[in-house]
Every structure is written in C-alpha cells, then in structure tokens.
Short mmCIF file of C-alpha atoms in Angstrom, two decimals:
data_model
loop_
_atom_site.label_atom_id
_atom_site.label_comp_id
_atom_site.label_asym_id
_atom_site.label_seq_id
_atom_site.Cartn_x
_atom_site.Cartn_y
_atom_site.Cartn_z
CA MET A 842 0.40 17.23 -16.54
CA LYS A 843 -0.40 16.95 -12.95
CA ASN A 844 2.49 16.92 -10.41
CA ILE A 845 2.06 15.95 -6.84
CA LEU A 846 4.56 17.01 -4.70
CA ILE A 847 4.94 15.04 -1.16
CA LYS A 848 7.19 16.49 1.18
CA THR A 849 8.74 14.76 4.37
CA THR A 850 10.93 14.52 7.29
CA CYS A 851 12.40 11.59 9.32
CA PHE A 852 10.02 9.00 10.33
CA ILE A 853 9.41 5.72 12.14
CA GLY A 854 6.68 3.85 10.55
CA ILE A 855 5.13 0.31 10.50
CA ALA A 856 6.50 -1.97 7.87
CA LEU A 857 9.44 0.10 7.22
CA LEU A 858 13.12 0.99 8.43
CA THR A 859 13.59 4.18 10.06
CA GLY A 860 15.40 6.87 8.06
CA CYS A 861 15.30 10.32 6.28
CA ALA A 862 13.47 10.64 3.33
CA THR A 863 13.63 13.64 0.50
CA THR A 864 10.69 14.94 -1.74
CA SER A 865 8.81 12.86 -3.83
CA THR A 866 6.93 13.96 -6.92
CA VAL A 867 4.39 11.86 -8.93
CA GLN A 868 4.23 13.13 -12.56
CA GLU A 869 0.63 12.24 -13.66
CA ASN A 870 -0.86 12.84 -17.53
CA PRO A 871 -4.31 11.85 -18.69
CA SER A 872 -3.91 8.01 -19.54
CA SER A 873 -3.38 7.44 -23.39
CA VAL A 874 -6.37 5.38 -23.61
CA GLU A 875 -9.68 4.89 -21.75
CA LEU A 876 -9.23 2.00 -19.82
CA GLU A 877 -11.53 -0.85 -19.17
CA PRO A 878 -12.65 -1.77 -15.88
CA MET A 879 -9.93 -3.71 -13.99
CA GLU A 880 -10.15 -7.15 -12.25
CA LYS A 881 -8.68 -7.53 -8.88
CA PRO A 882 -4.96 -8.75 -9.22
CA ALA A 883 -4.90 -12.54 -8.80
CA LEU A 884 -2.46 -13.38 -5.78
CA THR A 885 0.15 -15.71 -6.53
CA SER A 886 3.29 -16.96 -4.80
CA SER A 887 5.71 -14.13 -6.16
CA ARG A 888 8.49 -11.80 -5.46
CA ILE A 889 7.78 -8.13 -6.37
CA HIS A 890 11.06 -6.33 -6.95
CA GLN A 891 10.78 -2.46 -6.19
CA LEU A 892 12.96 0.49 -6.48
CA ASP A 893 12.71 2.61 -3.25
CA LYS A 894 12.41 6.12 -4.58
CA LYS A 895 13.42 7.50 -1.33
CA ASN A 896 17.14 6.29 -1.24
CA GLY A 897 17.51 4.64 -4.84
CA GLU A 898 17.74 1.46 -3.73
CA GLU A 899 16.12 -1.90 -4.53
CA ARG A 900 13.95 -3.81 -2.31
CA PHE A 901 11.15 -6.44 -2.35
CA TYR A 902 8.58 -8.26 -0.79
CA GLU A 903 7.23 -11.93 -1.46
CA ILE A 904 3.62 -13.44 -1.40
CA LEU A 905 3.71 -16.50 0.58
CA ASN A 906 1.53 -19.54 1.94
CA ILE A 907 -1.77 -18.43 -0.28
CA ASN A 908 -4.85 -20.08 1.28
CA ALA A 909 -7.98 -20.75 -0.67
CA ASP A 910 -9.83 -17.77 0.82
CA GLY A 911 -6.96 -15.52 -0.43
CA THR A 912 -5.55 -15.09 2.98
CA HIS A 913 -1.64 -15.20 2.74
CA THR A 914 1.45 -14.28 4.45
CA GLY A 915 4.12 -11.91 3.03
CA ARG A 916 7.45 -10.80 3.90
CA ALA A 917 9.69 -7.77 2.78
CA SER A 918 13.48 -7.57 2.41
CA ASN A 919 13.81 -5.28 5.71
CA GLY A 920 12.41 -8.45 7.52
CA CYS A 921 8.85 -7.03 8.09
CA SER A 922 6.31 -9.91 7.74
CA TRP A 923 2.49 -9.75 7.96
CA GLU A 924 -0.88 -11.79 7.30
CA GLY A 925 -2.82 -10.23 4.56
CA LEU A 926 -6.28 -10.74 3.15
CA GLU A 927 -7.13 -11.11 -0.67
CA ASP A 928 -7.64 -7.38 -1.24
CA PRO A 929 -4.53 -5.64 -2.15
CA ILE A 930 -5.84 -2.40 -0.54
CA SER A 931 -7.14 -3.93 2.83
CA PRO A 932 -5.20 -3.31 6.10
CA PRO A 933 -3.29 -6.37 7.24
CA ALA A 934 -4.70 -8.71 9.69
CA SER A 935 -1.42 -8.84 11.70
CA TRP A 936 2.29 -8.06 11.36
CA TRP A 937 5.45 -8.42 13.02
CA ASP A 938 9.11 -7.60 13.04
CA CYS A 939 8.04 -4.24 11.23
CA ASN A 940 10.08 -1.40 13.23
CA LYS A 941 12.02 -0.77 16.41
CA ASN A 942 9.04 0.72 18.37
CA PRO A 943 8.31 -1.43 21.21
CA ASP A 944 4.76 -0.68 21.18
CA TRP A 945 4.11 -1.14 17.55
CA PHE A 946 7.01 -3.67 16.12
CA LYS A 947 3.79 -6.08 15.90
CA GLY A 948 0.22 -5.74 16.27
CA GLU A 949 -3.31 -6.98 14.76
CA ASN A 950 -6.34 -5.30 13.04
CA ARG A 951 -8.97 -7.33 14.86
CA ASN A 952 -12.66 -7.77 13.76
CA LEU A 953 -11.86 -6.38 10.13
CA THR A 954 -15.01 -5.71 8.09
CA LYS A 955 -15.37 -4.37 4.59
CA LYS A 956 -18.27 -2.09 2.90
CA GLY A 957 -18.90 -1.13 -0.55
CA GLU A 958 -16.44 -2.40 -3.40
CA ILE A 959 -13.90 -0.69 -5.82
CA TRP A 960 -13.29 -3.71 -7.81
CA PRO A 961 -13.21 -4.23 -11.04
CA LEU A 962 -11.43 -0.77 -10.61
CA LYS A 963 -13.88 2.08 -12.10
CA VAL A 964 -13.43 5.79 -11.23
CA GLY A 965 -16.05 6.52 -8.50
CA ASN A 966 -16.12 3.22 -6.72
CA VAL A 967 -15.51 3.39 -3.03
CA ALA A 968 -15.21 0.60 -0.38
CA SER A 969 -13.95 1.46 3.41
CA PHE A 970 -12.73 -1.24 5.99
CA ARG A 971 -13.21 -1.08 9.88
CA PHE A 972 -11.31 -2.78 12.20
CA VAL A 973 -10.11 -2.40 15.89
CA GLN A 974 -6.39 -1.85 16.04
CA ALA A 975 -4.37 -3.60 18.70
CA ASN A 976 -0.69 -2.75 19.62
CA ALA A 977 2.29 -5.27 20.39
CA HIS A 978 1.04 -5.48 23.75
CA GLY A 979 -2.41 -7.15 22.76
CA GLN A 980 -3.98 -4.01 23.92
CA ALA A 981 -6.83 -2.56 21.66
CA GLN A 982 -6.21 0.77 20.94
CA GLY A 983 -9.83 1.81 19.48
CA LYS A 984 -11.94 1.23 16.30
CA ARG A 985 -10.27 2.46 12.94
CA THR A 986 -11.73 3.03 9.70
CA ARG A 987 -9.77 3.27 6.09
CA LYS A 988 -11.76 4.83 3.42
CA CYS A 989 -10.69 4.22 -0.18
CA ASP A 990 -11.76 5.50 -3.55
CA VAL A 991 -11.02 5.11 -7.52
CA MET A 992 -9.69 8.45 -8.15
CA SER A 993 -8.93 8.75 -11.83
CA GLN A 994 -7.11 7.13 -14.57
CA VAL A 995 -3.60 8.33 -15.19
CA ASN A 996 -0.34 8.17 -17.19
CA ILE A 997 2.78 7.74 -15.34
CA ASP A 998 6.43 7.01 -15.69
CA VAL A 999 7.69 4.35 -13.29
CA ALA A 1000 10.71 1.78 -12.87
CA ILE A 1001 8.99 -0.61 -15.25
CA GLY A 1002 7.85 1.85 -17.87
CA ASN A 1003 5.49 4.34 -19.01
CA VAL A 1004 2.01 2.75 -17.94
CA ASP A 1005 -1.31 3.87 -17.70
CA ALA A 1006 -3.02 3.07 -14.24
CA TYR A 1007 -6.01 3.64 -12.19
CA LYS A 1008 -5.29 5.78 -9.02
CA VAL A 1009 -6.64 4.36 -5.85
CA ARG A 1010 -6.54 6.22 -2.57
CA CYS A 1011 -7.19 5.38 1.08
CA VAL A 1012 -7.48 7.38 3.89
CA GLN A 1013 -7.05 6.52 7.30
CA LYS A 1014 -7.54 8.92 10.47
CA HIS A 1015 -7.60 8.89 14.05
CA GLY A 1016 -7.86 12.14 15.90
CA ASP A 1017 -5.08 14.78 14.35
CA TRP A 1018 -3.35 12.11 12.74
CA SER A 1019 -4.00 10.71 8.97
CA ARG A 1020 -2.33 8.24 6.93
CA THR A 1021 -3.09 8.47 2.87
CA GLN A 1022 -1.78 6.02 0.67
CA TYR A 1023 -1.99 5.64 -3.28
CA TRP A 1024 -1.58 2.88 -5.36
CA TYR A 1025 -1.43 3.11 -9.11
CA PHE A 1026 -2.86 -0.28 -10.51
CA SER A 1027 -1.98 -1.14 -14.21
CA PRO A 1028 -4.31 -3.24 -16.14
CA GLU A 1029 -1.07 -4.14 -18.39
CA PHE A 1030 0.97 -5.81 -15.60
CA SER A 1031 -2.29 -6.90 -13.40
CA ALA A 1032 -0.49 -5.24 -10.51
CA ALA A 1033 0.18 -1.58 -8.68
CA VAL A 1034 3.36 -0.48 -10.35
CA LYS A 1035 3.48 2.41 -7.72
CA TYR A 1036 2.88 2.62 -3.96
CA VAL A 1037 3.08 5.92 -2.00
CA ASN A 1038 2.33 6.24 1.59
CA ARG A 1039 2.31 9.38 4.01
CA THR A 1040 1.10 10.30 7.29
CA SER A 1041 0.30 13.60 8.88
CA GLY A 1042 3.16 13.53 11.33
CA ASN A 1043 5.82 11.86 9.68
CA GLY A 1044 5.34 12.75 6.04
CA LEU A 1045 6.50 10.18 3.41
CA GLU A 1046 6.98 6.80 4.63
CA ALA A 1047 7.09 4.90 1.19
CA ASP A 1048 7.70 5.30 -2.20
CA HIS A 1049 8.01 2.23 -4.16
CA GLU A 1050 8.09 1.51 -7.92
CA VAL A 1051 7.74 -2.02 -9.39
CA ILE A 1052 11.06 -2.99 -11.26
CA ARG A 1053 9.84 -6.72 -12.17
CA ILE A 1054 7.61 -9.78 -10.64
CA GLU A 1055 9.05 -13.02 -10.51
CA GLN A 1056 6.80 -16.26 -9.76
CA LEU A 1057 8.16 -18.34 -6.87
#
C-alpha cells in the first residue's frame, strides 16, 4: 500500500472558497485487475455530488450548455462558474465568481493549445497545454504550460466505493510557484472519482471524492 500525505495551510485559490485545510492521505494499492485503456468520458448535462475531504461536507458541480465541439459551461455549489473544453484535464477557457481576490476572481486562459494525447488512458501517455493567462482586469500575465501524464493504475477507497482507477497528474510551474493536480479516473464509473489539487504556496486547495452523479 502506498500512502501519499499532502500537508497544507490556509489558502485562497481559484474556484474555491477561502479556508484552512487539514492534511489529506491518499491510500493507493495496486489495481485489482489490469485495466484496459480508458476512453475519454463523454460530457453530459449532469450534477456531480462530491465529498469535500477537507471539511467533511458535501459539495457539487454541474456541467451545463454543452456545445457540439465539447465546449461547455460549468458551475460549482460555491458559485464559481467557468467555460471548459472537452478534455476534463484541460485548463478552463475562462472563469468568474471564483474567489474574493480582486485580481483573480475571474480570468481567461487565452490561445489555448494542446500537444500530445493521454486518451485513451494508458500508463505513460503524456500531453501538455500551452496558454496565455489573463487576470480579472484583462491583463495578460505571460505564457503558461500544464504538463500531464498517466502515472499508474491504482486501487483506492473513495466516497463512491472501492475502485480501480488510472492516476493522472498535471503540473504547472511559473517561477518558484507550482500547481500539481491529480485525477483518479475510474473505467467502471467513466468519471474521475477523486480529484486533488495543491500549490507550492498554499498547500492543499481541493480534495474531492465523487458520491453520486445525477443526469440533468
């Protein structure tokens, strides 16, 4: 069994409310079976109920207004909204009402391009996203790169049950700052059943596990 201990402090993060988090441990075992390559989950109008592991409370987000090319709008229970692309690990095209920081409560990721492909999921697959990030004032803040890879097949206990999943990691760096995100994609549920997001400065910003998925 592999334990990944993630420590954190108080934070202010995009798409999240301000607060103080506790430590989070992800217990990973080898997957119970060899997983077949997993296709990209199909986007549907849905409400995804999650357990917020930081505070033990239930939250949700919704996928809304899906276009033919997979672009869509989303909204979380804390009021944060965004325009997303078809790939669930892609940076959002834009976001708004996502925190109290006057410089970053909304923003854009402009000129977003993708290189490589992780789908269908297979250990070792890689992809990267390049974009220009702009703040709430419309001011470009420079080029950014998000690098992603399919790390391993694991078995984990989450709110929805015991599942075998692909572990996907995305890392974004800018100077001394970095953000690392993990998705645990379950072929059984055709969804990411766990999501963890941390930054070098603020520690753990999100630790969410799927409870149930409702079609809208």
